[in-house]
Each structure stands twice: as C-alpha cells, then as structure tokens.
C-alpha cells in the first residue's frame, strides 16, 4: 500500500498530546535562547518577562516579537544560539547584500529540516522508487537544498537539477523518467510550455506530482499546471529564517498547508497592533521554532498574511492548516522567486543621479513575472536630446540587476510624467492578480 505519512505518530497526533509536546519544547527552546542569545534576552527583560513566566504554550503571547529588521541588525552572528563550531551550514534569503538574512544550521537542524521536507514529499505520494527532480535553485537559497535532503530521506532517486537550463531539465525529466517535480510554480508553468512547444503532450512524461512554492500562486495557475503537465500540483511554504521549505505542506486534499507544529508554533496577529487573533481570523503569521539549535526564532513576524484552520482533514493529519499566503504586511515583492523591496530600487536611482520619482510595474506574462521600472529623467538630461536615452536606461537596468539579482526593464520617461498621488506615492503596481 502507498505510504501516506513520513512520521505518522507526529502527523496524526491528537491535539492534547501535541500541545503537551509543544509546551515541553517551548520551555526548553526559550531557555536555550535566554542562555545563549543576549539580544533576545534583553528584549525579554525590556518586556519584563523572565524564564519563570514561560511554563508552556499558553504563555507564548508573553514573549516579545522578532522582526526581519532585528535579523538584519544582528547580521551575521547576533542571533546565533550555539558556538559557530557546532554549525555545519548557512543559507540565506534571496535579495541583496543590504537585505540579506543569514540562517545557521547544526547537523541536527539540517536533519529536522529535511524531515519536514520528507513529510511534504510523502504527503504527495513520493516513495522509494520515485525519481524526484529538484529544480529549485541550489546554493544560498533554501529551496534546492531542502527538497534535495527530503528526497534523499524518502529514498527517491534525486535529480539535483537546480534552476535554469530548460533544455537539460527536459532531457533529464524524460530520459530518467522523473515522477515528482519540485520548483517554483512559475517555473513549472514555464517547463510545461516548453514541453508543449517541443511537441510533447502530458502523456509523454512520467510525472505524477509537483511540489511548488516559494512564491504566491493562484488556483487557476494550479489547474493550468496540472492540465499541462498531467500531474497533481501541491503547495509548499517556508522561509529561510525558520529553516526553509517544509514549514508547511499540502496533502492530497489540496486545501491549505499543514504546519509542522512539532517544530513550529503558528500564531496569527493583527499586523498593526500585534494582538493575537482568534483562530480562523485573517492576519499576520508569526512563527516560534521549538527544536532549533543554531538559529532559534521566538515569535518571528513573517509579514505573510493568512488564516489558520483546524477543520478535520480527510488525509488523517491533525496538524493545523494555513491557507495560501494572501499577500504581505510589508512592501516586499516576490518577483521570479526573488525578494525585492521598492526601497532598493530607490537606492539605486539616487546613487545613479536620478530623482526618486519612479514607478514599479509587476506583471505576469506567460506565467513569468515581469518587472518594469519607469523612471523620470532629470530636466537636464531630458533637454540633452542627442544623448542616448537607450544606453542610459541599460546602464540603470544593469545597476538594478546588481542590486536586486534580477533584471528589470527600465523606461526613462519625461520629467513630471509619473502621476503624483495625493497621499502616499503609488510606487508599485502589481498586475499579477494573485489573490482574490
Ligand atoms: O522561499 C523557502 C521556500 C523554498 C519555500 C521553496 C517553498 C519552496 P525565502 O526566500 O526566505 O524562502 O522567502 C520566504 O516567500 O515569507 C513568503 O512570502 C514567500 N513564500 C514562500 N512559500 C510560499 C508559498 C523560501 N507557498 C517568503 N506561497 C515567505 C506564497 C510563499 N508565498
């Protein structure tokens, strides 16, 4: 019979036992942080919280929040909770030098992270004998390494393709008979199109399931990918700060992602007040790690907006489910899987001698994100008609690529031609319509 669970006892644990496990682990995790991370200990002290106040999961709300700014401030070692000699790995967020967050892992941390990814793979039907094509990027990005490790644990034959080189992806997919595909949803859609262009139909590949995440995607996109590749497409969620993919994963029911609650406790808060909201209400997702050695995070504000649900799931898992993230409470954009902040674009413009009058237009064409940046020229360069506007735009695009890691299309426009709004400037127009 097909295996349905990777760690059945945990994945189907009754609520009371899970809360007891979480309580026990939380107390230990908080002590570990208190003893080893002076920065967080200070935050606790400022809030008047001591170790005695944290007796179990019901006391979680007493702890102070951590934000991405804390992580950046403390770059690189400020939140490390173990000697660096005990660490065997770092991973980092996509984005730029200024915005990078570095996460550290001990061997045990890697092990538990890979278990989480293995749970996701087994939930979609992967098993020994499957051929798992991992087409997330390998390297600092967590997607490739995480699913690679999970695939090994399940016993699949792992194809560590990394992203890009579509011809080779297709060649291995077909020649080696890949049955499970792991990549971003936009790359899955692109692969599907490329197969079609090569005159291949869904029956020509052996794929049965795909695990797609790292960026928002819609139900329509899911249906398209399923039809064009002839597979079932599943969502997976995670963030570098909390280890990477596998914090939450979809099961056969395809209606939200089960959170690996034995390793990560989820709360939903009001992003404006920080108040914890009752289960079922929409708000910002906050995670507390329970088992991490090197880089534990207590009450980390993800900025992702979602809803939690404890409705019974037909797959038999009792782990709480989160809906697809419905946007973010900060201004971060995810473009082709890369985290982009409008402020980075502004920094480049100012550095290159432009005014900060700009507008970012993001769209999705043929399932690939596009990034157009409209920038007003200075009156001086505008009157200089002989100047080659095209080469100026290319130069600016190059500088932005260096900062962002992805190439925008830059359009230099006449001074004062970008509409000024009365309130906050509308810096970003996102036409991707990824959410209801
Ligand atoms: O994207 C980890 C990952 C890799 C997840 C592979 C799934 C698959 P970061 O680069 O740190 O880590 O970006 C984390 O990406 O806060 C969300 O805003 C967004 N995100 C991740 N998964 C999803 C998803 C990886 N399934 C940020 N749906 C998170 C929507 C997602 N957004």
XYZ file of C-alpha atoms and ligand atoms in Angstrom:
468
model
C 0.000 0.000 0.000
C 1.173 3.500 -0.747
C 2.809 5.189 2.207
C 0.834 8.225 3.341
C 2.900 9.573 6.208
C 6.581 10.041 6.811
C 6.259 10.388 10.600
C 2.753 9.157 11.245
C 2.782 9.410 15.023
C 3.548 13.121 14.898
C 1.492 13.935 11.830
C -1.665 12.391 13.284
C -1.075 13.204 16.954
C -4.137 14.236 18.953
C -4.381 17.887 19.859
C -3.788 17.475 23.555
C -0.602 15.437 23.104
C 0.642 17.928 20.522
C 0.088 20.839 22.906
C 1.925 18.963 25.653
C 4.829 18.303 23.297
C 4.867 21.933 22.186
C 4.807 23.160 25.785
C 7.701 20.972 26.797
C 9.730 22.006 23.774
C 8.878 25.698 24.109
C 10.172 25.871 27.678
C 13.458 24.304 26.547
C 13.732 26.493 23.455
C 13.148 29.696 25.435
C 15.786 28.672 27.992
C 18.222 27.919 25.159
C 17.667 31.404 23.743
C 17.788 33.111 27.158
C 21.090 31.436 27.943
C 22.722 31.982 24.555
C 21.255 34.985 22.756
C 21.842 38.180 24.775
C 19.969 40.235 22.177
C 16.705 38.356 22.688
C 17.239 38.061 26.422
C 17.393 41.876 26.523
C 14.129 42.083 24.578
C 12.553 39.768 27.162
C 13.932 41.789 30.032
C 12.697 45.032 28.480
C 9.232 43.472 28.377
C 9.589 42.305 31.975
C 9.452 38.617 31.012
C 11.664 36.030 32.678
C 12.072 32.292 32.221
C 9.640 31.665 35.084
C 6.857 33.297 33.081
C 7.091 30.733 30.286
C 5.647 27.480 31.564
C 4.014 26.260 28.388
C 2.372 27.085 25.114
C -0.312 29.266 26.752
C 2.442 31.691 27.768
C 3.724 32.161 24.227
C 1.952 35.512 23.830
C 4.065 36.969 26.660
C 7.252 36.801 24.580
C 8.448 39.767 22.515
C 8.315 39.658 18.713
C 11.296 39.397 16.431
C 11.304 41.031 13.010
C 13.389 40.912 9.873
C 14.922 44.219 10.980
C 16.198 42.529 14.155
C 17.750 39.831 11.992
C 19.405 42.370 9.723
C 20.630 44.415 12.680
C 22.179 41.360 14.220
C 23.809 40.168 10.997
C 25.693 37.901 10.926
C 26.156 36.293 14.339
C 23.951 38.277 16.736
C 21.163 35.697 16.967
C 23.326 32.615 16.819
C 22.497 30.411 19.811
C 25.389 27.986 19.644
C 29.122 28.089 19.074
C 29.901 28.599 15.425
C 31.980 25.397 15.548
C 28.739 23.450 16.009
C 27.295 24.833 12.769
C 27.627 22.943 9.508
C 25.666 25.139 7.098
C 24.358 28.581 6.306
C 21.554 29.515 3.934
C 20.401 32.984 3.038
C 17.364 34.829 1.787
C 17.106 35.928 -1.792
C 17.574 39.662 -2.084
C 20.591 41.851 -1.871
C 23.579 42.422 0.310
C 21.838 45.056 2.391
C 18.715 42.982 2.856
C 20.177 39.540 3.302
C 19.393 37.402 6.291
C 21.755 34.569 7.118
C 20.441 31.472 8.905
C 22.733 28.934 10.575
C 22.217 25.172 10.988
C 23.755 22.484 13.139
C 23.701 18.951 11.751
C 20.591 18.269 13.858
C 18.914 21.373 12.445
C 19.578 20.152 8.905
C 18.259 16.756 9.860
C 14.945 18.063 11.228
C 14.517 20.437 8.300
C 14.975 17.564 5.857
C 12.415 15.542 7.848
C 9.922 18.356 7.297
C 10.595 18.259 3.555
C 10.317 14.466 3.557
C 6.862 14.776 5.150
C 5.849 17.072 2.284
C 7.105 14.616 -0.329
C 5.412 11.579 1.211
C 2.176 13.561 1.535
C 2.044 13.919 -2.267
C 2.725 10.236 -2.844
C 6.521 10.138 -3.180
C 8.279 6.949 -2.087
C 11.352 4.824 -2.693
C 11.410 4.110 -6.406
C 10.285 7.597 -7.344
C 12.523 9.913 -9.326
C 12.461 13.372 -7.800
C 13.581 16.255 -9.969
C 14.597 19.213 -7.794
C 14.557 22.312 -9.955
C 14.594 24.899 -7.183
C 17.839 26.850 -7.039
C 20.688 25.249 -5.125
C 23.127 27.348 -3.151
C 22.223 30.002 -0.629
C 18.520 29.691 -1.475
C 16.851 27.063 0.692
C 14.601 25.529 -1.990
C 17.132 23.206 -3.654
C 18.983 22.001 -0.542
C 15.754 21.485 1.458
C 13.879 19.365 -1.070
C 17.110 17.590 -2.028
C 17.560 16.464 1.579
C 13.905 15.475 1.919
C 14.062 13.467 -1.275
C 17.110 11.527 -0.016
C 15.323 10.757 3.242
C 12.305 9.372 1.423
C 14.638 7.272 -0.717
C 13.757 8.768 -4.079
C 16.350 8.895 -6.822
C 17.168 12.602 -6.608
C 17.935 14.711 -9.684
C 19.668 17.845 -8.314
C 18.920 19.963 -11.372
C 18.823 23.403 -9.736
C 17.022 26.104 -11.707
C 17.555 27.170 -15.320
C 18.884 25.376 -18.402
C 15.447 24.301 -19.508
C 16.639 22.023 -22.330
C 18.656 19.967 -19.885
C 15.763 19.916 -17.410
C 13.519 18.446 -20.071
C 16.114 15.970 -21.264
C 16.661 14.523 -17.767
C 12.978 14.655 -16.929
C 12.191 12.483 -19.922
C 15.284 10.258 -20.099
C 15.335 9.444 -16.385
C 11.570 9.330 -16.024
C 11.110 11.955 -13.293
C 7.901 11.267 -11.347
C 7.959 14.177 -8.877
C 8.908 17.739 -9.788
C 9.941 20.373 -7.226
C 10.302 24.001 -8.366
C 8.588 27.378 -8.212
C 5.087 27.376 -9.714
C 6.154 29.879 -12.364
C 9.000 27.632 -13.449
C 6.653 24.639 -13.530
C 4.368 26.584 -15.844
C 7.337 27.566 -17.992
C 8.538 23.956 -18.204
C 5.024 22.901 -19.202
C 5.023 25.441 -22.005
C 8.446 24.399 -23.194
C 7.336 20.762 -23.338
C 4.334 21.782 -25.357
C 6.473 23.824 -27.736
C 8.663 20.763 -28.224
C 5.531 18.962 -29.430
C 5.218 16.808 -26.310
C 1.927 16.033 -24.603
C 1.358 15.320 -20.869
C 1.384 11.566 -21.604
C 4.990 11.818 -22.779
C 6.297 12.494 -19.272
C 6.137 10.226 -16.235
C 5.455 12.983 -13.725
C 2.649 12.367 -11.237
C 3.059 15.169 -8.712
C 4.706 18.549 -8.259
C 5.675 20.450 -5.111
C 5.573 24.122 -5.899
C 6.160 27.081 -3.580
C 8.426 29.986 -2.610
C 6.089 32.496 -4.249
C 2.357 33.210 -4.355
C 0.313 31.369 -6.999
C -3.356 31.053 -7.735
C -5.808 28.166 -8.032
C -6.094 28.979 -11.756
C -2.374 28.515 -12.116
C -2.619 25.229 -10.251
C -5.269 23.975 -12.680
C -3.207 25.074 -15.696
C -0.066 23.351 -14.473
C -1.995 20.184 -13.592
C -3.556 20.047 -17.028
C -0.425 20.881 -18.997
C 1.900 18.524 -17.145
C -0.685 15.833 -16.405
C 0.063 15.903 -12.665
C -1.332 16.904 -9.268
C 0.230 20.186 -8.117
C 0.808 20.821 -4.409
C 1.801 23.901 -2.464
C 4.698 24.128 -0.022
C 5.606 27.026 2.266
C 8.588 28.115 4.280
C 11.087 30.863 4.810
C 14.836 30.939 5.227
C 14.580 32.344 8.748
C 12.689 29.287 10.002
C 14.873 26.799 8.045
C 13.358 26.868 4.539
C 10.673 24.932 2.649
C 8.670 22.405 4.620
C 7.399 24.606 7.428
C 4.002 23.800 5.914
C 2.931 21.497 3.080
C -0.173 20.433 1.209
C -1.648 16.941 1.342
C -3.843 15.101 -1.143
C -6.826 17.237 -0.157
C -5.155 20.307 -1.702
C -6.951 22.714 0.586
C -4.302 24.515 2.609
C -0.946 23.530 4.038
C -0.383 21.510 7.211
C 2.066 23.252 9.516
C 4.748 21.063 11.093
C 3.578 22.070 14.545
C 6.001 19.887 16.435
C 8.778 22.171 15.143
C 6.979 25.488 14.537
C 4.132 27.033 16.507
C 1.994 29.383 14.454
C 0.079 32.417 15.722
C -1.975 34.935 13.786
C -1.692 38.545 14.897
C -3.135 41.875 13.933
C -0.205 43.397 11.978
C -0.984 46.878 13.296
C -1.458 46.197 16.990
C 0.448 42.932 17.460
C -2.585 41.486 19.246
C -3.106 37.719 18.880
C -6.229 36.990 16.843
C -8.569 34.050 17.427
C -8.041 31.032 15.201
C -9.863 31.418 11.886
C -9.212 35.147 11.592
C -7.020 36.624 8.907
C -3.795 38.282 9.974
C -0.021 38.121 10.025
C 1.593 34.759 10.550
C 4.078 34.540 13.424
C 6.302 31.512 13.993
C 8.133 30.233 17.030
C 10.656 27.480 16.482
C 10.638 24.680 19.045
C 13.594 22.498 18.165
C 16.263 24.658 16.592
C 19.791 24.700 17.982
C 21.722 27.212 15.900
C 19.128 29.782 14.869
C 16.028 29.559 17.056
C 13.452 32.275 16.470
C 10.824 33.182 19.027
C 7.678 34.892 17.756
C 9.120 35.779 14.372
C 6.869 38.039 12.318
C 6.785 36.592 8.807
C 4.792 39.500 7.330
C 2.764 36.906 5.405
C -0.985 37.312 5.719
C -3.038 34.139 6.096
C -5.689 32.235 8.058
C -5.297 29.084 10.175
C -7.827 26.282 10.192
C -8.288 23.249 12.418
C -11.024 21.669 10.353
C -10.676 17.909 10.158
C -8.660 16.886 7.102
C -9.516 13.815 5.063
C -5.814 12.881 4.845
C -5.802 11.996 8.540
C -3.267 14.616 9.554
C -4.162 16.605 12.643
C -1.584 19.343 12.019
C -3.184 22.791 11.760
C -3.542 24.146 8.232
C -2.672 27.567 6.816
C -4.246 28.996 3.693
C -2.114 30.116 0.796
C -0.500 33.391 1.938
C -2.691 36.259 0.729
C -0.062 38.953 0.488
C 2.288 40.630 2.886
C 2.012 43.286 5.541
C 5.208 44.977 4.361
C 6.158 46.223 0.928
C 8.268 43.232 -0.083
C 7.561 41.902 -3.557
C 8.461 38.430 -4.699
C 9.446 38.575 -8.342
C 10.559 35.365 -10.042
C 11.171 33.982 -6.578
C 13.446 36.844 -5.552
C 12.577 39.154 -2.657
C 12.531 42.741 -3.876
C 11.928 45.872 -1.809
C 10.990 49.106 -3.609
C 13.472 50.886 -1.345
C 16.306 49.014 -3.071
C 15.261 50.450 -6.415
C 15.123 53.885 -4.875
C 18.641 53.473 -3.515
C 19.987 52.666 -6.986
C 18.195 55.628 -8.546
C 19.638 58.056 -6.066
C 23.091 56.578 -6.403
C 22.936 56.885 -10.187
C 21.900 60.535 -10.002
C 18.171 60.204 -10.707
C 15.300 61.695 -8.730
C 13.271 59.247 -6.680
C 10.265 59.669 -8.982
C 9.631 56.190 -10.195
C 7.000 53.546 -10.517
C 7.381 49.800 -10.461
C 5.017 47.705 -12.554
C 4.965 43.990 -11.928
C 3.015 41.640 -14.139
C 2.907 38.012 -15.086
C 3.186 37.201 -18.784
C 3.101 33.561 -19.870
C 3.431 32.617 -16.221
C 6.688 34.515 -15.807
C 6.929 37.627 -13.661
C 7.929 40.823 -15.432
C 9.410 43.874 -13.747
C 9.227 47.283 -15.425
C 10.609 50.362 -13.740
C 9.527 53.784 -15.000
C 11.966 56.488 -14.019
C 11.755 60.203 -14.613
C 14.768 61.774 -16.240
C 16.294 64.896 -14.780
C 15.309 68.065 -16.696
C 18.988 68.496 -17.746
C 19.360 65.086 -19.328
C 15.905 65.345 -20.867
C 16.825 68.520 -22.783
C 20.009 66.876 -23.946
C 18.268 65.305 -26.928
C 21.365 63.932 -28.541
C 22.082 61.823 -25.524
C 21.382 58.182 -25.988
C 18.457 57.524 -23.714
C 18.581 53.828 -24.529
C 22.086 53.389 -23.219
C 21.243 55.346 -20.050
C 18.311 53.024 -19.464
C 20.526 49.971 -19.995
C 23.098 51.299 -17.576
C 20.435 51.855 -14.945
C 18.970 48.400 -15.561
C 22.445 46.945 -15.053
C 22.855 48.745 -11.728
C 19.447 47.492 -10.613
C 20.291 43.953 -11.616
C 23.408 44.110 -9.454
C 21.321 45.276 -6.504
C 18.268 43.057 -6.975
C 19.644 39.931 -8.571
C 17.023 40.086 -11.335
C 16.858 42.225 -14.488
C 14.200 44.893 -14.742
C 13.175 46.670 -17.920
C 13.906 50.347 -17.346
C 11.882 53.047 -19.120
C 13.213 56.588 -18.883
C 10.309 58.994 -19.114
C 9.905 62.782 -19.256
C 10.233 64.806 -16.046
C 6.947 65.144 -14.129
C 5.252 62.495 -16.244
C 4.715 59.993 -13.439
C 1.402 60.756 -11.790
C 1.803 62.188 -8.312
C -0.742 60.903 -5.869
C -2.158 62.921 -3.035
C -1.400 60.587 -0.232
C 1.352 58.035 -0.232
C 3.134 57.677 -3.565
C 1.946 54.685 -5.540
C 5.301 53.109 -6.080
C 4.162 49.673 -7.030
C 1.509 48.491 -9.427
C 1.194 44.747 -9.182
C -0.962 43.477 -12.017
C -0.414 39.809 -11.278
C -3.815 39.433 -9.601
C -2.571 36.608 -7.476
C -5.188 36.972 -4.800
C -8.950 37.214 -4.535
O 11.040 30.850 -0.396
C 11.576 28.992 1.050
C 10.889 28.064 0.116
C 11.615 27.412 -0.860
C 9.519 27.807 0.256
C 10.985 26.502 -1.707
C 8.885 26.897 -0.576
C 9.627 26.259 -1.557
P 12.582 32.824 1.272
O 13.350 33.046 0.033
O 13.188 33.232 2.569
O 12.272 31.291 1.465
O 11.172 33.524 1.093
C 10.170 33.401 2.067
O 8.449 33.542 0.379
O 7.792 34.761 3.667
C 6.552 34.117 1.651
O 6.302 35.494 1.498
C 7.026 33.536 0.330
N 6.546 32.160 0.143
C 7.192 31.012 0.420
N 6.406 29.947 0.096
C 5.235 30.454 -0.376
C 4.022 29.877 -0.875
C 11.594 30.458 0.607
N 3.837 28.576 -0.969
C 8.900 34.109 1.611
N 3.030 30.730 -1.260
C 7.747 33.884 2.566
C 3.196 32.073 -1.166
C 5.326 31.873 -0.337
N 4.311 32.666 -0.735
